[in-house]
Amino acid sequence: MIRSLYTAATGMNTQDLNVSVIANNLANVNTTGFKRSRPEFQDLIYQNLRLVGTLSPNGNQVPTGAQLGLGSKTAAIQKIFLQGDFAQTQNSLDVAVQGKGFFQIQQPDGTTAYTRAGSFKLDNTGQIVTADGLVVQPALTVPQDALNISIDPQGSVSVTQPGSTAPTVLGTLQVATFQNEAGLQAIGFNLFQESDASGTPTIGDPGSDDRGNTIQGFLELSNVSVVEEMVNLISAQRAYEVNSRTVQTADEMLQIANNMKR
């Protein structure tokens, strides 16, 4: 009975974490470029009460044995990098990637982070930056007298200036892809960092290989499905409830055992 208390407690802990992941998904349902997470669980070690394949006293082989599981644990919390829906904004510096590519962002320490959130701005020098003022790589500076900004599906950024009939090309918004996107480390602020698990980035122009195309005037929405998360939430709540009832039942059984001496 004591064993069942601890086993049920592991189930309550895993479902508590499950609800935490769902809560984070729902909290970011309107976060640009957010990728939902999915918890994965494993069963804990087993106590062998009778080994499978051993011989019984009469010489017959035991066909199944008796193994008692001791609960569950969290194995992983995986980011799901499915494409989110697109929302049209008509803002010339809003850019979405239709494909696997990530925008490159220079962090204050000089390292590069990666994002799917393409809601860019201009700083006071005309550089294209994120909402937190981090410079988009490769760095592109828009002239002060630019009449409009155009970004084509291959990431080429050009502007039209007074007195010029032809647009001036400023450069290309290159994107990065990874062998294992799920290995990227989320660091908040809509940013990811490469890791040994993700592999090194492959950088190139949009529209080539499997990097995808850039779409100006659109943003990629979160890929969280509210309906799916609500179903997951109900399932997690019920699982937590039945585990708590197991604790309650084990406690009642202990109480019955204690009362047997009266």
PDB file of C-alpha atoms in Angstrom:
ATOM      1  CA  MET A   1       0.000   0.000   0.000  1.00  0.00           C
ATOM      2  CA  ILE A   2       2.909   2.322   0.781  1.00  0.00           C
ATOM      3  CA  ARG A   3       4.308   1.422  -2.635  1.00  0.00           C
ATOM      4  CA  SER A   4       1.069   2.373  -4.353  1.00  0.00           C
ATOM      5  CA  LEU A   5       1.154   5.757  -2.620  1.00  0.00           C
ATOM      6  CA  TYR A   6       4.538   6.597  -4.164  1.00  0.00           C
ATOM      7  CA  THR A   7       3.559   5.151  -7.561  1.00  0.00           C
ATOM      8  CA  ALA A   8       0.419   7.282  -7.675  1.00  0.00           C
ATOM      9  CA  ALA A   9       2.478  10.299  -6.592  1.00  0.00           C
ATOM     10  CA  THR A  10       4.736   9.911  -9.654  1.00  0.00           C
ATOM     11  CA  GLY A  11       1.613   9.904 -11.810  1.00  0.00           C
ATOM     12  CA  MET A  12       0.393  13.098 -10.158  1.00  0.00           C
ATOM     13  CA  ASN A  13       3.808  14.721 -10.718  1.00  0.00           C
ATOM     14  CA  THR A  14       3.885  13.860 -14.418  1.00  0.00           C
ATOM     15  CA  GLN A  15       0.336  15.115 -14.940  1.00  0.00           C
ATOM     16  CA  ASP A  16       1.214  18.312 -13.072  1.00  0.00           C
ATOM     17  CA  LEU A  17       4.056  18.853 -15.536  1.00  0.00           C
ATOM     18  CA  ASN A  18       1.704  17.954 -18.404  1.00  0.00           C
ATOM     19  CA  VAL A  19      -0.683  20.719 -17.345  1.00  0.00           C
ATOM     20  CA  SER A  20       2.252  23.148 -17.022  1.00  0.00           C
ATOM     21  CA  VAL A  21       3.267  22.476 -20.637  1.00  0.00           C
ATOM     22  CA  ILE A  22      -0.335  22.915 -21.804  1.00  0.00           C
ATOM     23  CA  ALA A  23      -0.587  26.163 -19.824  1.00  0.00           C
ATOM     24  CA  ASN A  24       2.551  27.499 -21.550  1.00  0.00           C
ATOM     25  CA  ASN A  25       1.153  26.530 -24.952  1.00  0.00           C
ATOM     26  CA  LEU A  26      -2.130  28.307 -24.250  1.00  0.00           C
ATOM     27  CA  ALA A  27      -0.345  31.348 -22.793  1.00  0.00           C
ATOM     28  CA  ASN A  28       1.500  31.724 -26.108  1.00  0.00           C
ATOM     29  CA  VAL A  29      -1.445  31.100 -28.417  1.00  0.00           C
ATOM     30  CA  ASN A  30      -1.093  34.662 -29.766  1.00  0.00           C
ATOM     31  CA  THR A  31       2.745  34.789 -29.721  1.00  0.00           C
ATOM     32  CA  THR A  32       4.188  35.331 -33.201  1.00  0.00           C
ATOM     33  CA  GLY A  33       6.121  32.317 -34.479  1.00  0.00           C
ATOM     34  CA  PHE A  34       5.651  30.339 -31.249  1.00  0.00           C
ATOM     35  CA  LYS A  35       6.031  26.563 -31.523  1.00  0.00           C
ATOM     36  CA  ARG A  36       4.007  24.428 -29.160  1.00  0.00           C
ATOM     37  CA  SER A  37       5.576  21.829 -26.881  1.00  0.00           C
ATOM     38  CA  ARG A  38       4.541  18.268 -26.215  1.00  0.00           C
ATOM     39  CA  PRO A  39       5.568  16.326 -23.086  1.00  0.00           C
ATOM     40  CA  GLU A  40       6.593  12.713 -23.432  1.00  0.00           C
ATOM     41  CA  PHE A  41       6.547  10.278 -20.523  1.00  0.00           C
ATOM     42  CA  GLN A  42       8.205   6.966 -19.703  1.00  0.00           C
ATOM     43  CA  ASP A  43       7.448   4.226 -17.229  1.00  0.00           C
ATOM     44  CA  LEU A  44       9.846   3.909 -14.299  1.00  0.00           C
ATOM     45  CA  ILE A  45      11.906   0.848 -13.412  1.00  0.00           C
ATOM     46  CA  TYR A  46      10.163  -2.415 -12.559  1.00  0.00           C
ATOM     47  CA  GLN A  47      10.377  -4.593  -9.487  1.00  0.00           C
ATOM     48  CA  ASN A  48      10.770  -8.230 -10.476  1.00  0.00           C
ATOM     49  CA  LEU A  49       8.569 -10.305  -8.185  1.00  0.00           C
ATOM     50  CA  ARG A  50       9.077 -13.383 -10.340  1.00  0.00           C
ATOM     51  CA  LEU A  51      11.533 -13.466 -13.242  1.00  0.00           C
ATOM     52  CA  VAL A  52      10.164 -14.451 -16.605  1.00  0.00           C
ATOM     53  CA  GLY A  53      11.643 -17.686 -17.965  1.00  0.00           C
ATOM     54  CA  THR A  54      12.624 -19.140 -14.605  1.00  0.00           C
ATOM     55  CA  LEU A  55      11.695 -22.687 -13.710  1.00  0.00           C
ATOM     56  CA  SER A  56       8.884 -23.485 -11.311  1.00  0.00           C
ATOM     57  CA  PRO A  57       9.428 -26.086  -8.512  1.00  0.00           C
ATOM     58  CA  ASN A  58       7.929 -28.778 -10.770  1.00  0.00           C
ATOM     59  CA  GLY A  59      10.410 -27.925 -13.553  1.00  0.00           C
ATOM     60  CA  ASN A  60       8.069 -25.988 -15.839  1.00  0.00           C
ATOM     61  CA  GLN A  61       9.238 -22.682 -17.328  1.00  0.00           C
ATOM     62  CA  VAL A  62       7.425 -19.552 -16.085  1.00  0.00           C
ATOM     63  CA  PRO A  63       5.945 -18.002 -19.273  1.00  0.00           C
ATOM     64  CA  THR A  64       5.262 -14.450 -18.131  1.00  0.00           C
ATOM     65  CA  GLY A  65       6.868 -13.708 -14.785  1.00  0.00           C
ATOM     66  CA  ALA A  66       5.661 -10.931 -12.464  1.00  0.00           C
ATOM     67  CA  GLN A  67       6.954  -7.392 -12.871  1.00  0.00           C
ATOM     68  CA  LEU A  68       5.505  -4.501 -10.886  1.00  0.00           C
ATOM     69  CA  GLY A  69       5.887  -1.007 -12.323  1.00  0.00           C
ATOM     70  CA  LEU A  70       6.797   1.842  -9.990  1.00  0.00           C
ATOM     71  CA  GLY A  71       5.250   4.779 -11.774  1.00  0.00           C
ATOM     72  CA  SER A  72       6.064   7.258 -14.530  1.00  0.00           C
ATOM     73  CA  LYS A  73       8.532  10.038 -15.255  1.00  0.00           C
ATOM     74  CA  THR A  74       9.092  12.804 -17.798  1.00  0.00           C
ATOM     75  CA  ALA A  75      11.258  11.716 -20.715  1.00  0.00           C
ATOM     76  CA  ALA A  76      11.184  14.854 -22.889  1.00  0.00           C
ATOM     77  CA  ILE A  77       9.384  18.082 -23.663  1.00  0.00           C
ATOM     78  CA  GLN A  78       9.615  18.390 -27.425  1.00  0.00           C
ATOM     79  CA  LYS A  79       9.027  21.461 -29.548  1.00  0.00           C
ATOM     80  CA  ILE A  80       6.721  20.783 -32.482  1.00  0.00           C
ATOM     81  CA  PHE A  81       7.945  22.796 -35.473  1.00  0.00           C
ATOM     82  CA  LEU A  82       4.841  22.535 -37.622  1.00  0.00           C
ATOM     83  CA  GLN A  83       4.130  25.555 -39.785  1.00  0.00           C
ATOM     84  CA  GLY A  84       1.796  28.063 -38.142  1.00  0.00           C
ATOM     85  CA  ASP A  85      -0.990  29.892 -39.943  1.00  0.00           C
ATOM     86  CA  PHE A  86      -0.270  33.225 -41.637  1.00  0.00           C
ATOM     87  CA  ALA A  87      -1.851  36.563 -40.783  1.00  0.00           C
ATOM     88  CA  GLN A  88      -1.744  39.438 -43.242  1.00  0.00           C
ATOM     89  CA  THR A  89      -0.587  42.715 -41.660  1.00  0.00           C
ATOM     90  CA  GLN A  90       0.336  44.825 -44.715  1.00  0.00           C
ATOM     91  CA  ASN A  91       3.346  46.062 -42.682  1.00  0.00           C
ATOM     92  CA  SER A  92       6.375  46.152 -44.994  1.00  0.00           C
ATOM     93  CA  LEU A  93       8.709  44.921 -42.209  1.00  0.00           C
ATOM     94  CA  ASP A  94       6.529  41.961 -41.205  1.00  0.00           C
ATOM     95  CA  VAL A  95       8.026  38.866 -42.827  1.00  0.00           C
ATOM     96  CA  ALA A  96       6.993  35.223 -42.531  1.00  0.00           C
ATOM     97  CA  VAL A  97       8.933  32.152 -43.650  1.00  0.00           C
ATOM     98  CA  GLN A  98       6.941  29.529 -45.521  1.00  0.00           C
ATOM     99  CA  GLY A  99       9.236  26.573 -44.969  1.00  0.00           C
ATOM    100  CA  LYS A 100      11.878  25.410 -42.502  1.00  0.00           C
ATOM    101  CA  GLY A 101      14.118  28.474 -42.334  1.00  0.00           C
ATOM    102  CA  PHE A 102      14.862  30.618 -39.269  1.00  0.00           C
ATOM    103  CA  PHE A 103      15.793  34.291 -39.259  1.00  0.00           C
ATOM    104  CA  GLN A 104      19.202  35.025 -37.729  1.00  0.00           C
ATOM    105  CA  ILE A 105      19.425  37.478 -34.832  1.00  0.00           C
ATOM    106  CA  GLN A 106      22.613  38.872 -33.271  1.00  0.00           C
ATOM    107  CA  GLN A 107      22.495  38.793 -29.488  1.00  0.00           C
ATOM    108  CA  PRO A 108      24.192  41.368 -27.233  1.00  0.00           C
ATOM    109  CA  ASP A 109      27.064  38.925 -26.543  1.00  0.00           C
ATOM    110  CA  GLY A 110      27.763  38.579 -30.263  1.00  0.00           C
ATOM    111  CA  THR A 111      26.351  35.083 -30.666  1.00  0.00           C
ATOM    112  CA  THR A 112      23.586  34.286 -33.112  1.00  0.00           C
ATOM    113  CA  ALA A 113      20.079  33.253 -32.143  1.00  0.00           C
ATOM    114  CA  TYR A 114      17.308  32.090 -34.451  1.00  0.00           C
ATOM    115  CA  THR A 115      13.636  32.971 -34.669  1.00  0.00           C
ATOM    116  CA  ARG A 116      10.476  32.417 -36.679  1.00  0.00           C
ATOM    117  CA  ALA A 117       9.003  35.722 -35.499  1.00  0.00           C
ATOM    118  CA  GLY A 118       9.484  38.153 -38.372  1.00  0.00           C
ATOM    119  CA  SER A 119       7.858  41.267 -36.879  1.00  0.00           C
ATOM    120  CA  PHE A 120      10.848  43.519 -37.564  1.00  0.00           C
ATOM    121  CA  LYS A 121      11.370  47.259 -36.965  1.00  0.00           C
ATOM    122  CA  LEU A 122      13.895  49.955 -37.847  1.00  0.00           C
ATOM    123  CA  ASP A 123      16.190  51.455 -35.201  1.00  0.00           C
ATOM    124  CA  ASN A 124      17.436  55.054 -35.185  1.00  0.00           C
ATOM    125  CA  THR A 125      20.227  54.169 -37.656  1.00  0.00           C
ATOM    126  CA  GLY A 126      17.880  52.458 -40.098  1.00  0.00           C
ATOM    127  CA  GLN A 127      18.999  48.919 -39.247  1.00  0.00           C
ATOM    128  CA  ILE A 128      16.407  46.152 -39.345  1.00  0.00           C
ATOM    129  CA  VAL A 129      15.958  44.897 -35.764  1.00  0.00           C
ATOM    130  CA  THR A 130      13.609  42.819 -33.630  1.00  0.00           C
ATOM    131  CA  ALA A 131      11.096  44.222 -31.131  1.00  0.00           C
ATOM    132  CA  ASP A 132      13.897  44.006 -28.529  1.00  0.00           C
ATOM    133  CA  GLY A 133      16.321  46.007 -30.703  1.00  0.00           C
ATOM    134  CA  LEU A 134      18.480  43.011 -31.698  1.00  0.00           C
ATOM    135  CA  VAL A 135      19.958  43.330 -35.172  1.00  0.00           C
ATOM    136  CA  VAL A 136      18.725  40.939 -37.856  1.00  0.00           C
ATOM    137  CA  GLN A 137      21.590  39.156 -39.641  1.00  0.00           C
ATOM    138  CA  PRO A 138      23.017  39.862 -42.104  1.00  0.00           C
ATOM    139  CA  ALA A 139      22.705  43.483 -41.012  1.00  0.00           C
ATOM    140  CA  LEU A 140      20.758  45.647 -43.461  1.00  0.00           C
ATOM    141  CA  THR A 141      20.402  49.424 -43.210  1.00  0.00           C
ATOM    142  CA  VAL A 142      17.459  51.179 -44.807  1.00  0.00           C
ATOM    143  CA  PRO A 143      18.289  54.698 -46.086  1.00  0.00           C
ATOM    144  CA  GLN A 144      16.458  57.519 -44.335  1.00  0.00           C
ATOM    145  CA  ASP A 145      14.978  58.747 -47.615  1.00  0.00           C
ATOM    146  CA  ALA A 146      13.574  55.340 -48.615  1.00  0.00           C
ATOM    147  CA  LEU A 147      10.045  55.693 -49.942  1.00  0.00           C
ATOM    148  CA  ASN A 148       9.148  52.032 -49.526  1.00  0.00           C
ATOM    149  CA  ILE A 149      10.722  48.669 -48.679  1.00  0.00           C
ATOM    150  CA  SER A 150      10.239  45.559 -50.770  1.00  0.00           C
ATOM    151  CA  ILE A 151      11.202  42.002 -49.752  1.00  0.00           C
ATOM    152  CA  ASP A 152      10.790  39.319 -52.399  1.00  0.00           C
ATOM    153  CA  PRO A 153      10.256  35.554 -51.790  1.00  0.00           C
ATOM    154  CA  GLN A 154      14.026  34.963 -52.093  1.00  0.00           C
ATOM    155  CA  GLY A 155      14.684  37.364 -49.207  1.00  0.00           C
ATOM    156  CA  SER A 156      16.120  40.178 -51.352  1.00  0.00           C
ATOM    157  CA  VAL A 157      15.496  43.546 -49.678  1.00  0.00           C
ATOM    158  CA  SER A 158      15.251  46.631 -51.890  1.00  0.00           C
ATOM    159  CA  VAL A 159      14.084  50.207 -51.449  1.00  0.00           C
ATOM    160  CA  THR A 160      12.856  52.951 -53.722  1.00  0.00           C
ATOM    161  CA  GLN A 161      14.457  56.358 -53.288  1.00  0.00           C
ATOM    162  CA  PRO A 162      13.445  59.798 -54.594  1.00  0.00           C
ATOM    163  CA  GLY A 163      14.746  60.567 -58.082  1.00  0.00           C
ATOM    164  CA  SER A 164      15.491  56.948 -58.881  1.00  0.00           C
ATOM    165  CA  THR A 165      13.313  54.861 -61.152  1.00  0.00           C
ATOM    166  CA  ALA A 166      15.027  51.566 -60.290  1.00  0.00           C
ATOM    167  CA  PRO A 167      14.918  50.068 -56.774  1.00  0.00           C
ATOM    168  CA  THR A 168      18.149  49.851 -54.806  1.00  0.00           C
ATOM    169  CA  VAL A 169      18.988  46.370 -53.502  1.00  0.00           C
ATOM    170  CA  LEU A 170      20.220  46.476 -49.885  1.00  0.00           C
ATOM    171  CA  GLY A 171      20.982  42.788 -49.424  1.00  0.00           C
ATOM    172  CA  THR A 172      19.308  39.481 -48.608  1.00  0.00           C
ATOM    173  CA  LEU A 173      17.531  38.261 -45.467  1.00  0.00           C
ATOM    174  CA  GLN A 174      19.292  34.910 -45.287  1.00  0.00           C
ATOM    175  CA  VAL A 175      17.773  32.120 -43.224  1.00  0.00           C
ATOM    176  CA  ALA A 176      19.179  29.097 -41.404  1.00  0.00           C
ATOM    177  CA  THR A 177      18.036  25.491 -41.297  1.00  0.00           C
ATOM    178  CA  PHE A 178      19.011  22.683 -38.936  1.00  0.00           C
ATOM    179  CA  GLN A 179      19.310  18.936 -39.269  1.00  0.00           C
ATOM    180  CA  ASN A 180      17.340  18.468 -36.045  1.00  0.00           C
ATOM    181  CA  GLU A 181      15.063  21.423 -35.258  1.00  0.00           C
ATOM    182  CA  ALA A 182      13.783  19.678 -32.104  1.00  0.00           C
ATOM    183  CA  GLY A 183      17.325  19.956 -30.715  1.00  0.00           C
ATOM    184  CA  LEU A 184      17.192  23.777 -30.679  1.00  0.00           C
ATOM    185  CA  GLN A 185      17.212  25.347 -27.233  1.00  0.00           C
ATOM    186  CA  ALA A 186      14.454  27.873 -26.572  1.00  0.00           C
ATOM    187  CA  ILE A 187      15.807  30.886 -24.667  1.00  0.00           C
ATOM    188  CA  GLY A 188      12.689  33.068 -24.541  1.00  0.00           C
ATOM    189  CA  PHE A 189      11.977  36.298 -26.428  1.00  0.00           C
ATOM    190  CA  ASN A 190      10.932  34.172 -29.457  1.00  0.00           C
ATOM    191  CA  LEU A 191      14.545  33.020 -29.853  1.00  0.00           C
ATOM    192  CA  PHE A 192      16.319  29.680 -30.172  1.00  0.00           C
ATOM    193  CA  GLN A 193      19.980  28.716 -29.828  1.00  0.00           C
ATOM    194  CA  GLU A 194      21.783  25.946 -31.643  1.00  0.00           C
ATOM    195  CA  SER A 195      22.992  22.985 -29.588  1.00  0.00           C
ATOM    196  CA  ASP A 196      24.942  19.809 -30.161  1.00  0.00           C
ATOM    197  CA  ALA A 197      21.595  18.075 -30.658  1.00  0.00           C
ATOM    198  CA  SER A 198      20.377  20.521 -33.315  1.00  0.00           C
ATOM    199  CA  GLY A 199      23.606  20.473 -35.293  1.00  0.00           C
ATOM    200  CA  THR A 200      25.223  23.520 -36.870  1.00  0.00           C
ATOM    201  CA  PRO A 201      23.060  25.815 -39.003  1.00  0.00           C
ATOM    202  CA  THR A 202      23.055  25.713 -42.781  1.00  0.00           C
ATOM    203  CA  ILE A 203      22.708  29.297 -43.968  1.00  0.00           C
ATOM    204  CA  GLY A 204      21.509  30.426 -47.350  1.00  0.00           C
ATOM    205  CA  ASP A 205      19.052  32.517 -49.310  1.00  0.00           C
ATOM    206  CA  PRO A 206      15.322  31.769 -48.986  1.00  0.00           C
ATOM    207  CA  GLY A 207      13.839  29.930 -51.917  1.00  0.00           C
ATOM    208  CA  SER A 208      16.737  27.483 -52.209  1.00  0.00           C
ATOM    209  CA  ASP A 209      16.845  23.895 -50.994  1.00  0.00           C
ATOM    210  CA  ASP A 210      14.274  23.389 -48.202  1.00  0.00           C
ATOM    211  CA  ARG A 211      14.669  26.805 -46.543  1.00  0.00           C
ATOM    212  CA  GLY A 212      11.295  28.110 -47.717  1.00  0.00           C
ATOM    213  CA  ASN A 213      10.263  31.498 -49.072  1.00  0.00           C
ATOM    214  CA  THR A 214       9.900  34.822 -47.314  1.00  0.00           C
ATOM    215  CA  ILE A 215       6.475  36.463 -47.460  1.00  0.00           C
ATOM    216  CA  GLN A 216       6.392  40.219 -46.901  1.00  0.00           C
ATOM    217  CA  GLY A 217       3.411  41.736 -45.105  1.00  0.00           C
ATOM    218  CA  PHE A 218       2.554  38.516 -43.272  1.00  0.00           C
ATOM    219  CA  LEU A 219       3.373  37.052 -39.848  1.00  0.00           C
ATOM    220  CA  GLU A 220       3.488  33.402 -38.877  1.00  0.00           C
ATOM    221  CA  LEU A 221       1.082  32.790 -36.014  1.00  0.00           C
ATOM    222  CA  SER A 222       1.572  30.371 -33.141  1.00  0.00           C
ATOM    223  CA  ASN A 223       0.986  26.737 -34.119  1.00  0.00           C
ATOM    224  CA  VAL A 224      -0.989  26.121 -30.908  1.00  0.00           C
ATOM    225  CA  SER A 225      -4.466  24.659 -31.473  1.00  0.00           C
ATOM    226  CA  VAL A 226      -6.756  25.834 -28.671  1.00  0.00           C
ATOM    227  CA  VAL A 227      -9.176  22.942 -29.234  1.00  0.00           C
ATOM    228  CA  GLU A 228      -6.392  20.349 -29.108  1.00  0.00           C
ATOM    229  CA  GLU A 229      -4.908  21.909 -25.967  1.00  0.00           C
ATOM    230  CA  MET A 230      -8.303  21.967 -24.255  1.00  0.00           C
ATOM    231  CA  VAL A 231      -8.753  18.258 -24.997  1.00  0.00           C
ATOM    232  CA  ASN A 232      -5.253  17.599 -23.640  1.00  0.00           C
ATOM    233  CA  LEU A 233      -6.076  19.682 -20.563  1.00  0.00           C
ATOM    234  CA  ILE A 234      -9.222  17.674 -19.822  1.00  0.00           C
ATOM    235  CA  SER A 235      -7.302  14.421 -20.298  1.00  0.00           C
ATOM    236  CA  ALA A 236      -4.509  15.589 -17.969  1.00  0.00           C
ATOM    237  CA  GLN A 237      -7.013  16.733 -15.349  1.00  0.00           C
ATOM    238  CA  ARG A 238      -8.753  13.351 -15.373  1.00  0.00           C
ATOM    239  CA  ALA A 239      -5.434  11.505 -15.177  1.00  0.00           C
ATOM    240  CA  TYR A 240      -4.394  13.654 -12.204  1.00  0.00           C
ATOM    241  CA  GLU A 241      -7.765  13.004 -10.578  1.00  0.00           C
ATOM    242  CA  VAL A 242      -7.569   9.209 -10.885  1.00  0.00           C
ATOM    243  CA  ASN A 243      -4.001   9.231  -9.532  1.00  0.00           C
ATOM    244  CA  SER A 244      -5.171  11.263  -6.536  1.00  0.00           C
ATOM    245  CA  ARG A 245      -7.970   8.734  -5.993  1.00  0.00           C
ATOM    246  CA  THR A 246      -5.352   5.992  -5.993  1.00  0.00           C
ATOM    247  CA  VAL A 247      -3.588   7.838  -3.164  1.00  0.00           C
ATOM    248  CA  GLN A 248      -6.907   8.165  -1.355  1.00  0.00           C
ATOM    249  CA  THR A 249      -7.691   4.473  -1.826  1.00  0.00           C
ATOM    250  CA  ALA A 250      -4.255   3.400  -0.587  1.00  0.00           C
ATOM    251  CA  ASP A 251      -4.698   5.653   2.444  1.00  0.00           C
ATOM    252  CA  GLU A 252      -8.089   4.072   3.212  1.00  0.00           C
ATOM    253  CA  MET A 253      -6.541   0.608   2.901  1.00  0.00           C
ATOM    254  CA  LEU A 254      -3.816   1.631   5.382  1.00  0.00           C
ATOM    255  CA  GLN A 255      -6.491   2.906   7.740  1.00  0.00           C
ATOM    256  CA  ILE A 256      -8.364  -0.412   7.514  1.00  0.00           C
ATOM    257  CA  ALA A 257      -5.147  -2.300   8.259  1.00  0.00           C
ATOM    258  CA  ASN A 258      -4.473  -0.096  11.297  1.00  0.00           C
ATOM    259  CA  ASN A 259      -7.993  -0.642  12.631  1.00  0.00           C
ATOM    260  CA  MET A 260      -7.615  -4.438  12.522  1.00  0.00           C
ATOM    261  CA  LYS A 261      -5.802  -4.351  15.914  1.00  0.00           C
ATOM    262  CA  ARG A 262      -8.689  -2.614  17.735  1.00  0.00           C
TER     263      ARG A 262
END
